[in-house]
CSV table of C-alpha atoms in Angstrom, one decimal:
chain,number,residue,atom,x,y,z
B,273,UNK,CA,110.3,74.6,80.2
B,274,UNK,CA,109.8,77.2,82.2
B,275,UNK,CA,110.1,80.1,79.8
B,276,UNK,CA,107.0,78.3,78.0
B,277,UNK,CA,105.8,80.4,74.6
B,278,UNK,CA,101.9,79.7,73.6
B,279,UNK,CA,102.8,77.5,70.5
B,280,UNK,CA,101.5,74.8,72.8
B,281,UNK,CA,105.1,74.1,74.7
B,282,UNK,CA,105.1,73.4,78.5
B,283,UNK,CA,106.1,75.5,81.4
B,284,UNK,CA,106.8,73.7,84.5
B,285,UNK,CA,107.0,75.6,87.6
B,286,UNK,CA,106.3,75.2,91.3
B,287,UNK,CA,105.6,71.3,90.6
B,288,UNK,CA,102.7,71.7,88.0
B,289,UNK,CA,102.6,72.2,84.1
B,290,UNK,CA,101.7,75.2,82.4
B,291,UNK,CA,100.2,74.3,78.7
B,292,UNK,CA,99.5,77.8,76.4
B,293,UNK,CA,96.8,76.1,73.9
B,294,UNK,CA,95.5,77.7,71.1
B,295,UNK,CA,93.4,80.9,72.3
B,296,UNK,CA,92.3,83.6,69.9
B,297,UNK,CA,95.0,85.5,69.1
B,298,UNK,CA,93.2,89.3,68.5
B,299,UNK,CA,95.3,92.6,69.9
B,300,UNK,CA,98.6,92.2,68.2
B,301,UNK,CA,100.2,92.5,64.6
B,302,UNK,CA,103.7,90.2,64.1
B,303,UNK,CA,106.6,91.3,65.4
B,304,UNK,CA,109.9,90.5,66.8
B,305,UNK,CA,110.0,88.0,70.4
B,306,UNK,CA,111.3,90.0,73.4
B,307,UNK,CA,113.7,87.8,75.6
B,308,UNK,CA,112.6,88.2,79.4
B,309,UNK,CA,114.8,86.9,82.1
B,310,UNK,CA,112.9,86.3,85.3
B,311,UNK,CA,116.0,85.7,87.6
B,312,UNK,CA,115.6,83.7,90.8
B,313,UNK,CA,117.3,84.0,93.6
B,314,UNK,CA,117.4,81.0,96.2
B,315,UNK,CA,114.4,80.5,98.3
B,316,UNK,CA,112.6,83.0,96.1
B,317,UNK,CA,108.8,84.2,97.0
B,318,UNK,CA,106.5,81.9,94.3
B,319,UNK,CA,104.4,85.1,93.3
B,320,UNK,CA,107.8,87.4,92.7
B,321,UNK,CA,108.3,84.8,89.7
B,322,UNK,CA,104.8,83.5,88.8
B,323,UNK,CA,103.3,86.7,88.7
B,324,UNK,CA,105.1,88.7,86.1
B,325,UNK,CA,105.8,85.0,84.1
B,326,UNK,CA,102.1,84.7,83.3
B,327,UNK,CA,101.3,88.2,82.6
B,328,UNK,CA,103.6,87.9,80.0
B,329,UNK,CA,102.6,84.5,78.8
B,330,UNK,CA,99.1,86.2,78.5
B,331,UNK,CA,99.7,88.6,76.4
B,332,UNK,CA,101.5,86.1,74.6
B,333,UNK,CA,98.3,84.2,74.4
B,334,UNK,CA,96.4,87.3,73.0
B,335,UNK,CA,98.9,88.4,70.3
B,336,UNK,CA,97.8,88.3,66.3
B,337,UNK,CA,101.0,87.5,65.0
B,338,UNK,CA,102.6,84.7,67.3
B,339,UNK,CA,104.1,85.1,70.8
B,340,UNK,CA,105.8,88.4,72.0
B,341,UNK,CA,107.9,87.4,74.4
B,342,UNK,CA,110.5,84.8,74.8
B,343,UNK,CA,110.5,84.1,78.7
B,344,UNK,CA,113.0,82.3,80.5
B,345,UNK,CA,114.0,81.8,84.3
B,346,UNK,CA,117.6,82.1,85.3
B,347,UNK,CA,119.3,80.5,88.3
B,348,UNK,CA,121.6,82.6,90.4
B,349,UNK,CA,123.5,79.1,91.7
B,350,UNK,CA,124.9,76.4,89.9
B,351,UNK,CA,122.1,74.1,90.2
B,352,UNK,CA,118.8,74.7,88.5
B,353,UNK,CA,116.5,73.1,91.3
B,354,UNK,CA,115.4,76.2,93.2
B,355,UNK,CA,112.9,75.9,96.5
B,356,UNK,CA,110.4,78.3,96.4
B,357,UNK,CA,108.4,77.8,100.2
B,358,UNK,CA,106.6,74.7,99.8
B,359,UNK,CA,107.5,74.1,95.8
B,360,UNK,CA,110.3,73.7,93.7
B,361,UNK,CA,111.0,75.1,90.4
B,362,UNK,CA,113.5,73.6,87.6
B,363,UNK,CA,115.1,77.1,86.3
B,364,UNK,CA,116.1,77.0,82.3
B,365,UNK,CA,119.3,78.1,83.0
B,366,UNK,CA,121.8,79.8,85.2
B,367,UNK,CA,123.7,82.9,85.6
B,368,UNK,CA,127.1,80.2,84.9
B,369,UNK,CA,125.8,78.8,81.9
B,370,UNK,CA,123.1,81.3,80.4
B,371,UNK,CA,124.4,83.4,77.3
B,372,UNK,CA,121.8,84.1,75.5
B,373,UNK,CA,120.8,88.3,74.6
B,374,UNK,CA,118.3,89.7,77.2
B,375,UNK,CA,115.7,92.3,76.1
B,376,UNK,CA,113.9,92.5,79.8
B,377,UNK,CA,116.0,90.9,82.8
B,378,UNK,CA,113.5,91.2,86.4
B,379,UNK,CA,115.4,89.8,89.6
B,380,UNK,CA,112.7,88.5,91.9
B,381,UNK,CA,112.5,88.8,95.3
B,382,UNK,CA,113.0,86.6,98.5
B,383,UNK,CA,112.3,86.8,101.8
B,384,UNK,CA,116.0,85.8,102.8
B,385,UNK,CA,117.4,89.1,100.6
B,386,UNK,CA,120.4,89.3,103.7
B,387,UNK,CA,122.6,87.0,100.8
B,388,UNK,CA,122.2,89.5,98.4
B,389,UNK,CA,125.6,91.0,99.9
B,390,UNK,CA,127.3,87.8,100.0
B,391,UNK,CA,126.2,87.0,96.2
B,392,UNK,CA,129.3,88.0,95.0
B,393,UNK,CA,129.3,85.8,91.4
B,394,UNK,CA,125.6,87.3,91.0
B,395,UNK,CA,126.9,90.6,91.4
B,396,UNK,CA,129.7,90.1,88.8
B,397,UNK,CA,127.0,89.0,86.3
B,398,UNK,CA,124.7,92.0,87.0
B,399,UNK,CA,126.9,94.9,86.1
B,400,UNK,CA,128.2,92.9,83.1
B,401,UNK,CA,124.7,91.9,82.1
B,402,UNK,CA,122.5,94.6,83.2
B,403,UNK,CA,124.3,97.4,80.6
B,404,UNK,CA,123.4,95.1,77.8
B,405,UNK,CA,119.6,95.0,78.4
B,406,UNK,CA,117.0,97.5,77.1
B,407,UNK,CA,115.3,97.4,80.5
B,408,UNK,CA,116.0,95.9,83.9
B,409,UNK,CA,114.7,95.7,87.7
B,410,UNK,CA,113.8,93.9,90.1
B,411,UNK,CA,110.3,92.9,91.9
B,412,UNK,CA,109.9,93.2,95.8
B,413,UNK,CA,113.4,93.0,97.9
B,414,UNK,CA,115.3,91.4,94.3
B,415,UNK,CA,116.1,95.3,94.5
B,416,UNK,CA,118.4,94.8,97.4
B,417,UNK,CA,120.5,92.8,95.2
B,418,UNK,CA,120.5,95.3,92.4
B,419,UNK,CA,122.0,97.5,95.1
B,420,UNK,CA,124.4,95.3,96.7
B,421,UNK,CA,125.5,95.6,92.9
B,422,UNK,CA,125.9,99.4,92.7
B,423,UNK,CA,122.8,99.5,90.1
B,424,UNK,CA,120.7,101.9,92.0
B,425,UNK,CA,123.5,104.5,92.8
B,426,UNK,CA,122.5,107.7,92.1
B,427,UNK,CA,118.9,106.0,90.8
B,428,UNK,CA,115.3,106.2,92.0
B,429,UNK,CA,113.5,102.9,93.3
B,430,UNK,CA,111.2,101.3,95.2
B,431,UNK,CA,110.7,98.0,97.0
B,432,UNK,CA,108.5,96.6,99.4
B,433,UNK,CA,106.8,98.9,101.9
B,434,UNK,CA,107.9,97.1,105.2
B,435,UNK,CA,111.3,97.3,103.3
B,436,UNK,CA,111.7,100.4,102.4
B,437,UNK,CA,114.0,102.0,104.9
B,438,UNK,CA,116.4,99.4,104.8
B,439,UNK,CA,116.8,99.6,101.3
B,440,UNK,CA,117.5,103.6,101.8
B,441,UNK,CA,119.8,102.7,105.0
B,442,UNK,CA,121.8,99.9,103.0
B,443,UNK,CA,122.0,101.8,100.0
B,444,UNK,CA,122.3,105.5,100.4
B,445,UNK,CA,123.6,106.4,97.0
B,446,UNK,CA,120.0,105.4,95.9
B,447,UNK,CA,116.6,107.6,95.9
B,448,UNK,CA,114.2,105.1,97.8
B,449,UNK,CA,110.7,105.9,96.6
B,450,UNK,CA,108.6,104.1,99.7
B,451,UNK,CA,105.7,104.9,98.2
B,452,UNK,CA,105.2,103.8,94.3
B,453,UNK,CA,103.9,100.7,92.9
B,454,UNK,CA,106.7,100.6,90.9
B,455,UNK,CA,109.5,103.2,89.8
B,456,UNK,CA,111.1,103.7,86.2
B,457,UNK,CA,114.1,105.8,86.1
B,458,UNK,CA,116.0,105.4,82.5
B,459,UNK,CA,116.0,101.9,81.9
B,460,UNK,CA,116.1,100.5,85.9
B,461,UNK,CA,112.1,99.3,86.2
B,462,UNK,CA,111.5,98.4,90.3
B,463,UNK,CA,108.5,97.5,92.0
B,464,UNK,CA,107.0,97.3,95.7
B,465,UNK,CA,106.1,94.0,97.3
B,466,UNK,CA,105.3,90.4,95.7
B,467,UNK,CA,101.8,91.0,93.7
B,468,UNK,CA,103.6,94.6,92.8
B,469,UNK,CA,105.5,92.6,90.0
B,470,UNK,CA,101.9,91.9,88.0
B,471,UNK,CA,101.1,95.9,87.9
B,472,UNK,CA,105.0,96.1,86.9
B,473,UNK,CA,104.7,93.4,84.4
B,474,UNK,CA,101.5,95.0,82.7
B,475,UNK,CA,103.6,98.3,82.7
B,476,UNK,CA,106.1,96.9,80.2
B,477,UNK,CA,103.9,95.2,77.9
B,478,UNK,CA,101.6,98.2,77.6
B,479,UNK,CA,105.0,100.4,76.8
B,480,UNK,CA,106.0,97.5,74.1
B,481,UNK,CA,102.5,96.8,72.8
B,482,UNK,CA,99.8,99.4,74.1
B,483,UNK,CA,97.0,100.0,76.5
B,484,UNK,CA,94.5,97.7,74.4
B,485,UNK,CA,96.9,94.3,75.1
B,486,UNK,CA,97.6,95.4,78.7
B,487,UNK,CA,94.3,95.6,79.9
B,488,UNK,CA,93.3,92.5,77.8
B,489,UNK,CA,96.1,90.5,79.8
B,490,UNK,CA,95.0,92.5,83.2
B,491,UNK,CA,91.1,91.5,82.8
B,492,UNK,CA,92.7,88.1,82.1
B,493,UNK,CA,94.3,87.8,85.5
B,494,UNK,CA,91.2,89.9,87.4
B,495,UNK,CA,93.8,92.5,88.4
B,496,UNK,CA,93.9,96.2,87.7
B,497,UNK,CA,95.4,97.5,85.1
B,498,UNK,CA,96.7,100.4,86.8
B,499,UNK,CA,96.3,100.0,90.6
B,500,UNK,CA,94.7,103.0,92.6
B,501,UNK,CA,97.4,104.8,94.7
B,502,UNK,CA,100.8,103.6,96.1
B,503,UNK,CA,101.9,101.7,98.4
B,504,UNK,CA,100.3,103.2,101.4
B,505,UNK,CA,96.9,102.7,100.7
B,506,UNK,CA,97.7,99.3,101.7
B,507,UNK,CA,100.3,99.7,104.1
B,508,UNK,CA,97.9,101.7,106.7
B,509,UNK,CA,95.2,99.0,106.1
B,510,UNK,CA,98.0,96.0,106.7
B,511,UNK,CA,99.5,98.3,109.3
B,512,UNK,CA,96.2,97.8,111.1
B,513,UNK,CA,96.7,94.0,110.9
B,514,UNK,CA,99.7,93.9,112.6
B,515,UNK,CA,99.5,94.4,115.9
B,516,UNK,CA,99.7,91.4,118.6
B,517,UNK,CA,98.1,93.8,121.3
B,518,UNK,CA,94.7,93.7,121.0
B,519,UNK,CA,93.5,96.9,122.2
B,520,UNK,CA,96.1,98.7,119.5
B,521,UNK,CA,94.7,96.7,117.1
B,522,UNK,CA,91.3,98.0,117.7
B,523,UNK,CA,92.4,101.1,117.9
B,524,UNK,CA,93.7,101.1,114.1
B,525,UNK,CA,90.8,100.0,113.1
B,526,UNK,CA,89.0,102.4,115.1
B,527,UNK,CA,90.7,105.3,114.0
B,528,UNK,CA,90.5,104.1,109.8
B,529,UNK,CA,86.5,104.1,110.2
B,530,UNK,CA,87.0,107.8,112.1
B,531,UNK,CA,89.0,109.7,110.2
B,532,UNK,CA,87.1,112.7,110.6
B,533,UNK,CA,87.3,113.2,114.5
B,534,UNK,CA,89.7,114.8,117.3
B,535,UNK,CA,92.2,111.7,116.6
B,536,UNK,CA,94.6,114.0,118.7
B,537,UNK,CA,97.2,111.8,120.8
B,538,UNK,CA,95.5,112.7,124.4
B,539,UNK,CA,91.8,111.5,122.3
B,540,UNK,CA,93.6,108.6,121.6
B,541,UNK,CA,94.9,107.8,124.7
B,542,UNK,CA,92.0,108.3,126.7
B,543,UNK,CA,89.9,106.4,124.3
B,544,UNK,CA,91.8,103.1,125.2
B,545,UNK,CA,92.6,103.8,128.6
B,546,UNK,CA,96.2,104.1,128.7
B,547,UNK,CA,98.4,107.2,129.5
B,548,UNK,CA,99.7,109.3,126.2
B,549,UNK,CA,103.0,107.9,127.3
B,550,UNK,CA,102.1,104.7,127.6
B,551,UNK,CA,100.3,104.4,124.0
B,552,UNK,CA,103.4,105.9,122.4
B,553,UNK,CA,105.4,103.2,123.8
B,554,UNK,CA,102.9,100.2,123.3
B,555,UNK,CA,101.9,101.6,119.7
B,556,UNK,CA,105.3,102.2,118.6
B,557,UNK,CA,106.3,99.0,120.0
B,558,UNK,CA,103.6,97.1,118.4
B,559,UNK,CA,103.3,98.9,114.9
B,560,UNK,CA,106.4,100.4,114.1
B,561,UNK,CA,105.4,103.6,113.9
B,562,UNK,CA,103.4,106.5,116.3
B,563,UNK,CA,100.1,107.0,116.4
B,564,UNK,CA,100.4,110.3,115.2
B,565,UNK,CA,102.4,109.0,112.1
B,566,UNK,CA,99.4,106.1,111.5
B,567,UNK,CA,96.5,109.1,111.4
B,568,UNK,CA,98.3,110.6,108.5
B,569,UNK,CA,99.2,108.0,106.6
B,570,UNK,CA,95.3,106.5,107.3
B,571,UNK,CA,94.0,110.0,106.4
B,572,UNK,CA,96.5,110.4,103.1
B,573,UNK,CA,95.3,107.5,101.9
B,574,UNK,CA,91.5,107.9,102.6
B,575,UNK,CA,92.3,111.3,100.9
B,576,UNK,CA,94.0,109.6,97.6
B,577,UNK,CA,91.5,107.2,97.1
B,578,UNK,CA,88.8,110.6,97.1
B,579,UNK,CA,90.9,112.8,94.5
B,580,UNK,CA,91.3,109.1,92.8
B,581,UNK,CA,87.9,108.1,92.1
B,582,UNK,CA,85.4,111.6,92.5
B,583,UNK,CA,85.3,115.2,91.7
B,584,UNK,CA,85.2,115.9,95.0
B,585,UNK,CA,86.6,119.4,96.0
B,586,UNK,CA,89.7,119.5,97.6
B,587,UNK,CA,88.5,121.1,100.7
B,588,UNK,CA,85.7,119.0,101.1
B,589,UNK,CA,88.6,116.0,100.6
B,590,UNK,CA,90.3,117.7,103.7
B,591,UNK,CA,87.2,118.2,105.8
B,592,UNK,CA,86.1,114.4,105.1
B,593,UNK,CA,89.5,112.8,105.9
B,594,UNK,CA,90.1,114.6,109.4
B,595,UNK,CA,92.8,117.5,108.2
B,596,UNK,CA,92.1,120.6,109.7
B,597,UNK,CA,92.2,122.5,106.5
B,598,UNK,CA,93.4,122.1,102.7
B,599,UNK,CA,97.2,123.9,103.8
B,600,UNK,CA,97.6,121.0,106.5
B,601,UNK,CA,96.1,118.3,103.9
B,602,UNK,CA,98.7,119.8,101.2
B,603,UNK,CA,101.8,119.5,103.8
B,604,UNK,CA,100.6,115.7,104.5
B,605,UNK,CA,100.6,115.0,100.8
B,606,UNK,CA,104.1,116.3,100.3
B,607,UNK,CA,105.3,114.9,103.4
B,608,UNK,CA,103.9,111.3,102.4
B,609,UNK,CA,104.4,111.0,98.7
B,610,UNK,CA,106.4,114.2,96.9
B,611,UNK,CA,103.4,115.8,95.2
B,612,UNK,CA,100.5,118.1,96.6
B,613,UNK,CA,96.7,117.0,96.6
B,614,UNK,CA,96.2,118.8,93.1
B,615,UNK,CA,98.8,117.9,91.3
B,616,UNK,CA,98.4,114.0,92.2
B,617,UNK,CA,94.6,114.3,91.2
B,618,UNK,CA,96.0,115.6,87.7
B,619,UNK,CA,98.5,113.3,87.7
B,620,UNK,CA,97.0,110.3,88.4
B,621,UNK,CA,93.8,111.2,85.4
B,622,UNK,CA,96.7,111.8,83.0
């Protein structure tokens, strides 16, 4: 079944069997199973559901006293077949039939999140369920059904990147963060896009069983245990992916390798050839955003990843990433993710 426990039960999912053997069991004393509800919405992306199911069926693997967590996947339709891309996956149960307590209760994410409005059973089940739970959330766009159920009025949360602003448009009683990996507020847990729902996943356990556990399970699956920076050190790097128009395209990657020249908007322009007008229009057009909007969000996140990982001084950080001084580096920071250069360094070495 899906919601496989490592006392040697199967987990089938996406087409293949998932078998928990008998591995040393090391970080964890006894204590009481966690239920976890993975819920999966029709068409789901694979990794929304696969990826915080075996992080927790690894620290089940790891645990002293017998598994930790009971996890189960829930249908939001009748039938328990779901098509996930190329794969199906055979659900335990469904929202119709499934009555069983929930601890943890995740709604995964698809790329077809427009019938999260038109869900209107799922939505029922939600605001009866979701009360009842010690924690809930979502990974990826399963936030937009959260919303479409009133569960992130008045709340802060996060999705993926590239959906960010809808989520804020559809849902303006809600505090979009763009920027997080993932966003706890009270007992609402959301996370940014697909592989976002690991680093989420590792968040939990290490709150229910500590750092030693989380980072076992983490080195397990080759990912970090707590991923530098947000969202946007990835989005300006996938940003520069994106374009169709070649000479835009190497003019992201051009200006990520630069950061510390005149990336002014006539520099810019004259560098490619093309009128200031005209790489507005063609760079907006192809990128979704200006140029002038790309530089900062290339040069925040060059500057992140230096306050991250090196004492660096904060005005040698500016000077490095292409601000014109520590005050216009500070207005960036707030601008782009809430906090100034300073306080995220302290932050993040908490």
């Amino acid at each position: 079944m899906p919601g496989a426990l490592s006392d040697g039960s199967s987990c089938t999912r996406s087409g293949f069997v998932l078998r928990a053997g008998e591995e040393s069991r090391k970080m964890v004393a006894k204590t009481a199973r966690k239920s976890v509800a993975i819920i999966v919405p029709p068409k789901a992306q694979s990794l929304d559901v696969s990826g915080p199911l075996d992080a927790f069926l690894e620290a089940n693997r790891h645990a002293s006293g017998g598994p930790l967590y009971e996890v189960r996947l829930v249908a939001i339709g009748t039938g328990r077949t779901i098509k996930l891309g190329g794969m199906s996956l055979v659900a335990d149960s469904s929202i119709f039939d499934d009555g069983r307590s929930i601890d943890t209760m995740l709604v995964a994410g698809t790329p077809d999140y427009a019938i999260a409005h038109d869900s209107t059973d799922f939505h029922a089940w939600l605001r009866r369920r979701a009360p009842k739970t010690r924690r809930y959330g979502s990974v990826c766009t399963g936030a937009f059904f959260l919303g479409a159920s009133g569960l992130l009025d008045g709340m802060s949360a996060t999705t993926h990147w590239q959906h960010a602003a809808e989520l804020a448009e559809r849902f303006p009683a809600a505090k979009v963060v763009p920027d997080q990996i993932y966003v706890q507020d009270g007992a609402l847990y959301t996370s940014a896009g697909v592989t976002a729902g690991i680093d989420l996943a590792l968040k939990l356990i290490e709150d229910d069983h500590g750092r030693d556990l989380a980072l076992t399970v983490a080195r397990r699956l080759v990912v970090f245990l707590k991923r530098p920076g947000g969202q946007s050190q990835f989005s300006a790097h996938l940003a520069a992916q994106m374009a169709d128009e070649g000479k835009i395209r190497s003019l992201q990657h051009w200006i990520l390798d630069h950061l510390s020249l005149d990336l002014s908007l006539v520099s810019l322009a004259s560098r490619v050839a093309m009128s200031v007008r005209n790489l507005t229009r063609v760079f907006q057009d192809e990128t979704g955003t200006t140029p002038a909007d790309f530089v900062e969000m290339a040069r925040v996140d060059a500057a992140r990843r230096l306050l991250e990982e090196s004492e660096t001084p904060l005005q040698r950080v500016a000077s490095r990433c292409g601000f014109g001084s520590l005050d216009t580096m500070r207005r960036a920071f707030l601008r782009r993710i809430g906090t100034g250069p300073s306080d995220y360094r302290e932050r993040f070495r908490r």
